[in-house]
Structures are given as C-alpha cells and as structure tokens.
Tab-separated table of C-alpha atoms in Angstrom:
chain	number	residue	atom	x	y	z
Z	47	ILE	CA	1.154	-97.955	-5.257
Z	48	ASP	CA	-1.197	-97.577	-2.305
Z	49	GLU	CA	-1.205	-95.983	1.135
Z	50	LYS	CA	-2.163	-98.062	4.159
Z	51	TRP	CA	-2.622	-97.159	7.832
Z	52	PHE	CA	-1.261	-99.496	10.525
Z	53	TYR	CA	-1.318	-99.281	14.318
Z	54	VAL	CA	2.072	-99.431	16.062
Z	55	THR	CA	0.619	-101.159	19.145
Z	56	ARG	CA	-2.265	-103.587	19.474
Z	57	VAL	CA	-5.155	-103.532	21.925
Z	58	THR	CA	-4.677	-107.175	22.909
Z	59	LYS	CA	-1.292	-108.773	23.311
Z	60	LYS	CA	-0.423	-112.445	23.883
Z	61	VAL	CA	2.594	-113.080	26.091
Z	62	ILE	CA	4.294	-116.352	27.007
Z	63	LEU	CA	5.714	-116.221	30.522
Z	64	VAL	CA	8.107	-118.434	32.441
Z	65	ARG	CA	6.793	-119.862	35.721
Z	66	GLY	CA	7.056	-117.187	38.417
Z	67	GLU	CA	7.396	-114.307	35.927
Z	68	GLU	CA	4.871	-111.485	36.118
Z	69	PRO	CA	3.449	-109.790	33.014
Z	70	ASP	CA	4.301	-106.155	32.268
Z	71	LYS	CA	1.738	-103.532	33.215
Z	72	ARG	CA	0.047	-102.035	30.163
Z	73	HIS	CA	-1.717	-98.705	30.341
Z	74	GLY	CA	-3.641	-96.614	27.842
Z	75	HIS	CA	-5.772	-99.189	26.076
Z	76	SER	CA	-7.991	-96.535	24.525
Z	77	LYS	CA	-7.906	-96.532	20.727
Z	78	SER	CA	-7.620	-92.757	20.708
Z	79	HIS	CA	-4.147	-93.026	22.288
Z	80	ARG	CA	-2.734	-95.646	19.936
Z	81	THR	CA	-0.170	-94.488	17.370
Z	82	LYS	CA	-1.056	-94.918	13.699
Z	83	ILE	CA	1.521	-94.742	10.906
Z	84	MET	CA	0.872	-94.479	7.174
Z	85	PHE	CA	2.891	-96.716	4.863
Z	86	LEU	CA	3.455	-96.532	1.113
Z	87	CYS	CA	3.054	-100.021	-0.390
Z	88	ALA	CA	4.124	-101.076	-3.878
Z	89	VAL	CA	3.167	-104.373	-5.520
Z	90	ALA	CA	3.216	-105.776	-9.043
Z	91	ARG	CA	1.696	-108.719	-10.872
Z	92	PRO	CA	3.376	-112.050	-9.954
Z	93	ARG	CA	5.063	-113.793	-12.893
Z	94	TRP	CA	7.781	-116.285	-13.754
Z	95	ASP	CA	11.307	-114.823	-13.902
Z	96	HIS	CA	13.250	-116.641	-16.629
Z	97	GLY	CA	16.533	-114.968	-15.656
Z	98	ARG	CA	16.480	-116.266	-12.073
Z	99	ASN	CA	14.415	-119.435	-12.714
Z	100	GLN	CA	11.970	-118.632	-9.919
Z	101	TRP	CA	8.658	-116.881	-9.328
Z	102	PHE	CA	8.688	-113.098	-8.914
Z	103	ASP	CA	6.159	-112.699	-6.083
Z	104	GLY	CA	5.246	-109.116	-6.982
Z	105	LYS	CA	6.129	-107.630	-3.590
Z	106	LEU	CA	8.226	-104.526	-4.207
Z	107	GLY	CA	8.269	-102.922	-0.776
Z	108	ILE	CA	6.590	-101.030	2.029
Z	109	TRP	CA	7.921	-97.714	3.371
Z	110	PRO	CA	6.738	-95.578	6.326
Z	111	ILE	CA	5.599	-92.015	5.633
Z	112	ILE	CA	6.976	-90.404	8.802
Z	113	LYS	CA	9.337	-87.688	9.943
Z	114	MET	CA	11.608	-87.641	12.984
Z	115	VAL	CA	10.974	-84.485	15.047
Z	116	PRO	CA	12.745	-83.489	18.288
Z	117	ALA	CA	10.445	-83.249	21.311
Z	118	GLN	CA	9.637	-79.646	22.196
Z	119	ARG	CA	9.083	-80.226	25.918
Z	120	THR	CA	10.297	-82.562	28.634
Z	121	SER	CA	7.802	-85.157	29.851
Z	122	CYS	CA	7.903	-87.972	32.376
Z	123	ASN	CA	8.683	-90.397	29.532
Z	124	ARG	CA	11.515	-88.577	27.726
Z	125	PRO	CA	13.731	-85.462	27.915
Z	126	LYS	CA	13.449	-82.449	25.616
Z	127	GLY	CA	15.106	-82.946	22.226
Z	128	THR	CA	14.494	-86.703	21.989
Z	129	LEU	CA	13.546	-87.700	18.446
Z	130	GLU	CA	9.883	-88.673	18.091
Z	131	ILE	CA	8.048	-90.265	15.176
Z	132	LYS	CA	5.416	-87.987	13.662
Z	133	ASN	CA	3.128	-88.627	10.717
Z	134	GLN	CA	4.013	-86.656	7.622
Z	135	SER	CA	1.267	-85.203	5.462
Z	136	CYS	CA	1.327	-87.095	2.175
Z	137	LYS	CA	1.166	-84.294	-0.370
Z	138	ARG	CA	2.627	-84.124	-3.861
Z	139	PRO	CA	6.293	-83.273	-3.006
Z	140	VAL	CA	6.498	-85.988	-0.332
Z	141	TYR	CA	4.767	-88.556	-2.553
Z	142	THR	CA	7.019	-87.733	-5.529
Z	143	LYS	CA	10.157	-87.912	-3.389
Z	144	MET	CA	9.179	-91.293	-1.935
Z	145	THR	CA	8.325	-92.630	-5.381
Z	146	CYS	CA	11.660	-91.532	-6.854
Z	147	GLU	CA	13.824	-92.577	-3.884
Z	148	ASN	CA	12.105	-95.826	-2.865
Z	149	VAL	CA	9.663	-97.251	-5.416
Z	150	LEU	CA	11.608	-96.814	-8.665
Z	151	PRO	CA	14.883	-98.317	-7.288
Z	152	ALA	CA	12.868	-101.241	-5.872
Z	153	ILE	CA	11.276	-101.809	-9.287
Z	154	ARG	CA	14.676	-101.794	-10.999
Z	155	ARG	CA	16.179	-104.092	-8.355
Z	156	LYS	CA	13.397	-106.690	-8.041
Z	157	PHE	CA	11.652	-106.812	-11.419
Z	158	PRO	CA	12.218	-109.848	-13.656
Z	159	VAL	CA	15.106	-109.505	-16.116
Z	160	VAL	CA	12.803	-109.728	-19.165
Z	161	ASP	CA	10.633	-106.804	-18.018
Z	162	ARG	CA	13.397	-104.413	-16.917
Z	163	ASN	CA	13.765	-102.729	-20.313
Z	164	ARG	CA	10.031	-102.174	-20.779
Z	165	THR	CA	8.207	-98.958	-19.936
Z	166	ILE	CA	7.175	-98.776	-16.276
Z	167	TYR	CA	3.571	-97.735	-15.612
Z	168	ILE	CA	2.834	-96.806	-12.006
Z	169	GLN	CA	-0.837	-97.051	-11.090
Z	170	GLN	CA	-1.714	-95.070	-7.978
Z	171	ASP	CA	-4.672	-95.869	-5.774
Z	172	ASN	CA	-7.060	-92.927	-5.604
Z	173	ALA	CA	-7.784	-93.127	-1.863
C-alpha cells in the first residue's frame, strides 16, 4: 500500500481540432492553482493463477483520498452548496477505513485462488 499525489489538470494539453474549430481558452497555468489529489494504491507480486489459467498482474486498485464538501460561498463559477472535491487528511481512522472498505475486498476479489486462504500481510510505505 502506498500513497501517491496526482494533478487533476496538466500544464500542457494536446488537442486535435477539426478545420475551422478554435481551441478553448485556458487560464490559470500557474502550478500553485492546479488541484492535487492523493490516491491510495495497492499492488502485489505478479504470479501465475492456476485457477484462472492466466497471469495475475498484481494490480489491486487505486482509490482517491478525498471528501465531497458543499461550497460555503457563491462564486462566479458555481452557486453556494455545490459539492466540491477537497483533500482529506490521511490519518489513522481514514487510512484504516479505506484499508478495510477498499483494499481488503480487492485482495479477496482479485488474488489467485491458491493464495486466498493464506495469511494476508499488508506492507505499508512509510512516506
């Protein structure tokens, strides 16, 4: 299990346009105004799955660590009360809840049949 930060928008964007079509105006290219979201990633060692006769790639899942909060004020972009994405502080209760609700079911669902009855050891990155 590891936490990774990703930007929602990119600084540069490639667009394919039809002849006569104009590109959209993009504002706010400063990195300080770009939205970052933290994700919880879970991977395992790739191995052969004898039950399914295919390779288990080891990818268990990736889940955003966010909370949906209603906007407190009206702005030019949205009215008051519109749900906004906010980063959630990743402390012990949040981390435990995400592990129990997301990671463990993904392990049970995607693990090879031979390894499902074995003890599960979750190694957490210490970042």
